[in-house]
Coordinates of C-alpha atoms in Angstrom, one line a residue:
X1 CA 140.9 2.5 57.6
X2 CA 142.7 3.6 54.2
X3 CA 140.8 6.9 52.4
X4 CA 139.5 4.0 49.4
X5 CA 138.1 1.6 52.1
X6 CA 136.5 4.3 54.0
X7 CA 135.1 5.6 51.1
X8 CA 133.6 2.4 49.8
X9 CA 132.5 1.6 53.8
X10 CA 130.7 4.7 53.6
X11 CA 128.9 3.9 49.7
X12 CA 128.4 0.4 50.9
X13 CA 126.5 1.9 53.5
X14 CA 124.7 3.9 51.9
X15 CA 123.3 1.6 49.8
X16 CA 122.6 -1.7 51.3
X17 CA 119.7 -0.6 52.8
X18 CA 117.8 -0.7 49.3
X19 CA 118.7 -4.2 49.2
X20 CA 116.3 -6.8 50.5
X21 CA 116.7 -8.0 53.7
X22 CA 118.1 -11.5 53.0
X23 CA 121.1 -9.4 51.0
X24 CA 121.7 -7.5 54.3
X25 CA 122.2 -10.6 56.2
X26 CA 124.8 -11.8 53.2
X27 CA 126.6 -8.7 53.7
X28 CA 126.7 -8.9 57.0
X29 CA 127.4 -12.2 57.3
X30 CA 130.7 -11.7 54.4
X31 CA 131.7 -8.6 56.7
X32 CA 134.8 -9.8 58.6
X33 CA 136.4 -11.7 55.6
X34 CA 135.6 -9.0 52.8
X35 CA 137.2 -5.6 52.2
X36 CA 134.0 -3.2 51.9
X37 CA 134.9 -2.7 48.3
X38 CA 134.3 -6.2 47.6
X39 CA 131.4 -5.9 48.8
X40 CA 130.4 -2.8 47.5
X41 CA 131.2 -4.7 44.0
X42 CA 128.8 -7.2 45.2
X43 CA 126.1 -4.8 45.9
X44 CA 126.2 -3.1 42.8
X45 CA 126.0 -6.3 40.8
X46 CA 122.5 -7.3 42.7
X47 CA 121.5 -3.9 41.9
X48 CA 122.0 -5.2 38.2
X49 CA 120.3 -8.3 38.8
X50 CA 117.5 -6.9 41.1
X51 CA 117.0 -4.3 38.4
X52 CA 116.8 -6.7 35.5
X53 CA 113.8 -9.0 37.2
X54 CA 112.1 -6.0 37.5
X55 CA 111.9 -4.9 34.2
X56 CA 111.7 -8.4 33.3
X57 CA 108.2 -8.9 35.5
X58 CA 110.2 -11.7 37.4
X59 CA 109.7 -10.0 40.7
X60 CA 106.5 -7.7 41.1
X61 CA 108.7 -5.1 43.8
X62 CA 107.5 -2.3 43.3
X63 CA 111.5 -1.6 44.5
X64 CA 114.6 -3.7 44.7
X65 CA 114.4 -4.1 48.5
X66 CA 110.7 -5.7 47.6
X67 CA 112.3 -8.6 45.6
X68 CA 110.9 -11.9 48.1
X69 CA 113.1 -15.1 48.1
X70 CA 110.2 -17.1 46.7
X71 CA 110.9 -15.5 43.5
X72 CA 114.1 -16.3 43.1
X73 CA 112.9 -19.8 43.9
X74 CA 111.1 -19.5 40.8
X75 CA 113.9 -18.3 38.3
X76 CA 114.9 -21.1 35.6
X77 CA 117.8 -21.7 34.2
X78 CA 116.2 -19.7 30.9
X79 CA 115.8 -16.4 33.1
X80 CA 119.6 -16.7 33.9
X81 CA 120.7 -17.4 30.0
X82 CA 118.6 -14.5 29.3
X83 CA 120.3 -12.7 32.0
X84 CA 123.9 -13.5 30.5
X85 CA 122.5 -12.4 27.3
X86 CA 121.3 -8.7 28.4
X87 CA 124.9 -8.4 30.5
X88 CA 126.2 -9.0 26.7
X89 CA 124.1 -7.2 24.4
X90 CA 122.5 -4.1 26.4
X91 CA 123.0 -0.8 24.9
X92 CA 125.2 0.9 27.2
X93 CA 128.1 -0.3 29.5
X94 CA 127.8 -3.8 27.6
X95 CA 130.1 -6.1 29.7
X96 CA 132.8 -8.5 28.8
X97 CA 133.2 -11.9 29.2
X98 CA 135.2 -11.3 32.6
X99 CA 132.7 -8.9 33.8
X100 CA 130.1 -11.4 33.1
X101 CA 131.7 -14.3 35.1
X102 CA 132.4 -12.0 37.9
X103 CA 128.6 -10.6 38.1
X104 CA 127.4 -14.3 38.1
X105 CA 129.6 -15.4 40.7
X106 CA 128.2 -12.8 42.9
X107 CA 125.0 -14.3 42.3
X108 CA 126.5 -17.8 42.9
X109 CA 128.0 -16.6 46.4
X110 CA 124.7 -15.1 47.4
X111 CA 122.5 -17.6 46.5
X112 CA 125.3 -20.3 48.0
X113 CA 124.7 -18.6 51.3
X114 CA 121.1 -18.8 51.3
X115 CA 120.5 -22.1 50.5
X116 CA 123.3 -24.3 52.0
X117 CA 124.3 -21.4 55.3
X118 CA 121.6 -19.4 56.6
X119 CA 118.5 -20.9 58.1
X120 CA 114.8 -19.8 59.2
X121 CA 113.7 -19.9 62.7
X122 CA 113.2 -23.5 62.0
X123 CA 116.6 -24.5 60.6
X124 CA 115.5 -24.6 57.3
X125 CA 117.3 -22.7 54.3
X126 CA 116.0 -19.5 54.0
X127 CA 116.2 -20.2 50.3
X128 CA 114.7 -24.1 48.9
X129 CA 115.6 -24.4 45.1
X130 CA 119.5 -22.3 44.1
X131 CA 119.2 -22.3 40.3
X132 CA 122.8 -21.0 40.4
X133 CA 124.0 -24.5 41.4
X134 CA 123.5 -25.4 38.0
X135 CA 125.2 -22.5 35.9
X136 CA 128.8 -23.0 34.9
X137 CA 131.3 -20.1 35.6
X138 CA 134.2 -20.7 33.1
X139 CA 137.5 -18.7 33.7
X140 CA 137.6 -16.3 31.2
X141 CA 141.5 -16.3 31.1
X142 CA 143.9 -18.5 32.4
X143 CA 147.4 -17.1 33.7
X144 CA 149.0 -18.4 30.7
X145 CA 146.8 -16.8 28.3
X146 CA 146.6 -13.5 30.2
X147 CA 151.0 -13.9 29.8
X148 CA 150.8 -13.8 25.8
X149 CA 148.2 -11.4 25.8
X150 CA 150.1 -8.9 27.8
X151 CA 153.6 -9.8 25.6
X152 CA 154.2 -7.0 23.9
X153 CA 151.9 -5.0 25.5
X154 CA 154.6 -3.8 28.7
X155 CA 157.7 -2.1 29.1
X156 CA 160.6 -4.1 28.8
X157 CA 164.6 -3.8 29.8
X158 CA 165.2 -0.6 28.9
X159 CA 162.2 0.8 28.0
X160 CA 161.3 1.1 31.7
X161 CA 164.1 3.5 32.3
X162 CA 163.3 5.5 28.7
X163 CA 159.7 5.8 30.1
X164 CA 160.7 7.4 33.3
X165 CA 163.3 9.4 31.5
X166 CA 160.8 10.4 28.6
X167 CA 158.7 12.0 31.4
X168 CA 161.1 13.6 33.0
X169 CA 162.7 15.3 30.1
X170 CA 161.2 14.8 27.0
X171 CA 157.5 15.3 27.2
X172 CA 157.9 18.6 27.4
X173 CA 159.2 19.3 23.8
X174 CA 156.6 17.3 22.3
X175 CA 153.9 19.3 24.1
X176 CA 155.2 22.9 23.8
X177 CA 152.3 23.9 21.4
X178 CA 150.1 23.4 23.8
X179 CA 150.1 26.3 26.3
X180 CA 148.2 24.6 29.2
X181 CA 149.4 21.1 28.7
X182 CA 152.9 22.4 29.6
X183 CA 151.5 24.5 32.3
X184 CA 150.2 21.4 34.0
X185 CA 153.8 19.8 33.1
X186 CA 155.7 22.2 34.3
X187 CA 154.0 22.5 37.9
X188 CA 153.5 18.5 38.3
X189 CA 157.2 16.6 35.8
X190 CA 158.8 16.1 39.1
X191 CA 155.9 14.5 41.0
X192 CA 154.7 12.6 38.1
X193 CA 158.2 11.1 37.2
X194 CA 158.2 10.1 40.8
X195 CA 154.9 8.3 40.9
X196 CA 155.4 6.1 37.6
X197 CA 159.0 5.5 38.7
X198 CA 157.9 4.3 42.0
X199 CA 155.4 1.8 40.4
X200 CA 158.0 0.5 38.1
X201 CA 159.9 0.1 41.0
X202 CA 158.2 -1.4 43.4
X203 CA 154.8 -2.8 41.7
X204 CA 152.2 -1.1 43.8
X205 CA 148.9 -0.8 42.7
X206 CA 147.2 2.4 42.2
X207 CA 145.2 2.0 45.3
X208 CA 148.2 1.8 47.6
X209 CA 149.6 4.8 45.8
X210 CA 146.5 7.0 46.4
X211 CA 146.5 6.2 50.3
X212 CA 150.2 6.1 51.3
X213 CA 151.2 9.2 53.4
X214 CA 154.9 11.0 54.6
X215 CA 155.1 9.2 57.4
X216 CA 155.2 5.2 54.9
X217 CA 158.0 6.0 53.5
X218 CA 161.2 4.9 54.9
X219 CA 164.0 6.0 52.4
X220 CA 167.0 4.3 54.3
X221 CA 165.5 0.8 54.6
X222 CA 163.7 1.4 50.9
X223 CA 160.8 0.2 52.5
X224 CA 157.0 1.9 51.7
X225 CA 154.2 0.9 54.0
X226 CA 151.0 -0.4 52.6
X227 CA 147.7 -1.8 53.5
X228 CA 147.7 -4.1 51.0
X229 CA 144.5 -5.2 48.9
X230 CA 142.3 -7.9 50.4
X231 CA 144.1 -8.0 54.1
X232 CA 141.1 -6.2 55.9
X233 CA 143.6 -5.7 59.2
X234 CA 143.3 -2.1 59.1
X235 CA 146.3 -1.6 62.0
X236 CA 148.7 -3.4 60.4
X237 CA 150.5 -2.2 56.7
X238 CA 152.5 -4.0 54.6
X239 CA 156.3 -3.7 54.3
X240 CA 156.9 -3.3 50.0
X241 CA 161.0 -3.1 48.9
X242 CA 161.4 -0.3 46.5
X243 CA 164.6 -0.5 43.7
X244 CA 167.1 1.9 44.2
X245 CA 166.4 3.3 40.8
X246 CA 163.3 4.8 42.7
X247 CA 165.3 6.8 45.7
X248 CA 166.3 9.9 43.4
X249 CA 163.2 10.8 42.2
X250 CA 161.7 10.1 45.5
X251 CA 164.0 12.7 46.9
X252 CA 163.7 15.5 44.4
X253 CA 159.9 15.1 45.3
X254 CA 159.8 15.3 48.4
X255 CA 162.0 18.1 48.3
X256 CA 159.8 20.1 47.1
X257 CA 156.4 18.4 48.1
X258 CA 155.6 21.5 50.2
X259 CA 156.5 24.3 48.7
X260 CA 155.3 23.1 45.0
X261 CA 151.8 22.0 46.4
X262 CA 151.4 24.3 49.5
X263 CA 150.8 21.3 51.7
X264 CA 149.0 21.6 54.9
X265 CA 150.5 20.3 57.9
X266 CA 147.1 18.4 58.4
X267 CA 147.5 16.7 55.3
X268 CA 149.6 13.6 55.2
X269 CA 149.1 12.3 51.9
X270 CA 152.1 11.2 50.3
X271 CA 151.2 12.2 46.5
X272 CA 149.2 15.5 46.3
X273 CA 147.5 17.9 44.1
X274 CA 146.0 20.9 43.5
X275 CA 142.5 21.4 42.7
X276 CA 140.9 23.9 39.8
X277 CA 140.1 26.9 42.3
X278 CA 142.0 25.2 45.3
X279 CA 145.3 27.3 47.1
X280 CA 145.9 24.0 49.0
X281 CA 147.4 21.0 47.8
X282 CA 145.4 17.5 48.9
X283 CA 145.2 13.7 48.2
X284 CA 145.6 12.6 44.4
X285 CA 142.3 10.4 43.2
X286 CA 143.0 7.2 41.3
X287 CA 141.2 8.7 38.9
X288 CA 143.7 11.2 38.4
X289 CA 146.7 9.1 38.6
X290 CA 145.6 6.7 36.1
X291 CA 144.6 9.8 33.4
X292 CA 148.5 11.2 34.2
X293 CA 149.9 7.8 32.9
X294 CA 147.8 7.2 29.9
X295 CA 148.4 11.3 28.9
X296 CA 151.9 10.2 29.2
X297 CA 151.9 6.6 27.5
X298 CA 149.8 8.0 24.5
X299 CA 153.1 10.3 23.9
X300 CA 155.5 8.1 24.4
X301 CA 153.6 5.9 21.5
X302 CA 152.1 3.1 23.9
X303 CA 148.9 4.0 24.2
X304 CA 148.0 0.8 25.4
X305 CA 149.9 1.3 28.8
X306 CA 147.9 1.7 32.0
X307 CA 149.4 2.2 35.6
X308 CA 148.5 -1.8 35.9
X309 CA 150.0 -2.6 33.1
X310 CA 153.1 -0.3 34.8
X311 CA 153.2 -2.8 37.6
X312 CA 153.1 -5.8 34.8
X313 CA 156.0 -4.6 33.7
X314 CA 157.9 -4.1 36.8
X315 CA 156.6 -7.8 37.7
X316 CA 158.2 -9.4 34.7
X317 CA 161.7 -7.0 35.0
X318 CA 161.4 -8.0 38.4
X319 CA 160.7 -11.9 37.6
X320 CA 163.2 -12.4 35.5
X321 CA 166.4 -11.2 38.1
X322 CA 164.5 -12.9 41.3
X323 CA 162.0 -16.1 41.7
X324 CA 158.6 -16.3 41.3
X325 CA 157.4 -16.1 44.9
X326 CA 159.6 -13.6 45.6
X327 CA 157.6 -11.8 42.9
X328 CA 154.7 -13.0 44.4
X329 CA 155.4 -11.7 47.8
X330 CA 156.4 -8.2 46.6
X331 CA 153.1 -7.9 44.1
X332 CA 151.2 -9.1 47.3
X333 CA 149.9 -11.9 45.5
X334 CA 147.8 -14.5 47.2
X335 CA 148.6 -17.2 44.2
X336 CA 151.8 -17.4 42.9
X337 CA 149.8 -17.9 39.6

């Protein structure tokens, strides 16, 4: 299992047993056709819900795990307006209209699977009334209108080659002032020119960054090995085509992988890094990946960029010289849409 899925396995774990038991029996039951961060995203939004009848006196608990079907038997289509409503409008981490359609069709799936799948001891559904089968989920973009959204917003032509170039060369002048900025620049320009160039040439997500080791790289095929998001096969990885802009950057990395970052020989991790107070060099975090681009993009003057928004632009550069399921294949897309 990849470092994010085990991770996730292990939060999911952890916290599905404060969920009541019918939730346990929906996780279980979505087990063999869900990564476990799906359904660790599920979790945490009945963890909202759960919370919010609660403090709403719709369930009596005294805990989440205490919330009985009957009570959601009870909800009306007002409790779930008003639900929308404090998603929208609470104080902190309000949520967005996408957030919100997501969060209710985890309550749709859920509540799906009680009433119309699983059954009591007498074949009956375990739950009688699904006041989710009456709430509307609209789309909150279409494909289209995420397109012109995003015009604009991505690197285009040659701005994908002045982007890798900037990073490679040029950041450094503009942050000279700053003593530890350049520091940090110095020790990480050739890995981090590497990392974005290898996303704008080859579209991988973030998450296949983090968890690709040595030993997925295959630099005379230009082939990286991923396990690709959604497939839950755990023994099987993904074949992804790299450009041939990539393989020079790849190879002044990895030429100096172990020496730059004191690499372990246990550690296999592709893209590494070396912690405040650490001699060793380990795994990079998404987290920390995704800061290194936006430190980057806010000095090239898109601030806007994001290392999604990197493999936008490598799918539309990519788009434009091939055929839309071919970009679909290589962006391991399950819709060409």
């Amino acid at each position: 299992m990849n470092v994010i899925k085990l991770k996730d396995r292990q939060e999911l774990d952890r916290k599905t047993p404060s969920m009541p038991w019918y939730i346990e029996k929906f996780i279980n039951y979505k087990l063999p056709d869900l990564s476990p961060s799906s359904l660790l995203e599920y979790v945490r939004d009945y963890e909202t819900f759960l919370s919010w009848m609660l403090a709403e006196g719709l369930a009596a608990g005294p805990s989440m795990r205490d919330v009985q079907l009957e009570e959601l038997e009870k909800l009306h289509m007002d409790s779930i307006d008003q639900f929308k409503m404090f998603l929208a409008t609470r104080r902190e981490h309000a949520n967005s209209r996408t957030t919100i359609s997501r969060k209710l069709s985890s309550l749709r799936s859920l509540f799906h699977y009680l009433s119309q799948i699983a059954e009591d001891e007498e074949f009956y559904p375990l739950l009688k009334r699904n006041v989710m089968a009456k709430v509307s989920i609209k789309r909150a973009n279409k494909p289209k209108d995420t397109a012109a959204k995003l015009e604009g917003k991505l690197l285009q032509e040659r701005e994908i080659d002045e982007f890798i170039r900037y990073i490679h060369e040029d950041y450094g002048s503009d942050a000279a002032a700053n003593k530890q900025a350049m520091y940090s620049y110095m020790l990480n320009r050739i890995r981090d020119t590497c990392i974005v160039s290898l996303i704008l040439n080859s579209g991988l997500r973030v998450s296949e960054i983090v968890n690709m080791n040595t030993d997925d790289l295959d630099m005379k095929k230009k082939l990286l090995y991923v396990f690709r998001k959604g497939k839950n096969d755990d023994t099987f990885k993904t074949p992804v085509y790299f450009r041939q802009e990539a393989m020079h950057d790849l190879q002044l990395y990895l030429s100096q992988r172990e020496s730059q970052y004191k690499a372990p020989k246990r550690e296999k991790a592709l893209f590494l890094a070396i912690a405040n107070g650490r001699s060793e060099g380990s795994r990079m975090t998404k987290r920390a990946i995704q800061e290194m681009v936006i430190k980057y993009a806010k000095r090239f003057g898109k601030p806007y960029l994001s290392v999604h928004k990197l493999r936008h632009s490598f799918a539309t550069d990519y788009y434009l010289r091939n055929d839309l399921y071919k970009t679909q294949e290589q962006l391991g897309h399950a819709s060409p849409e």
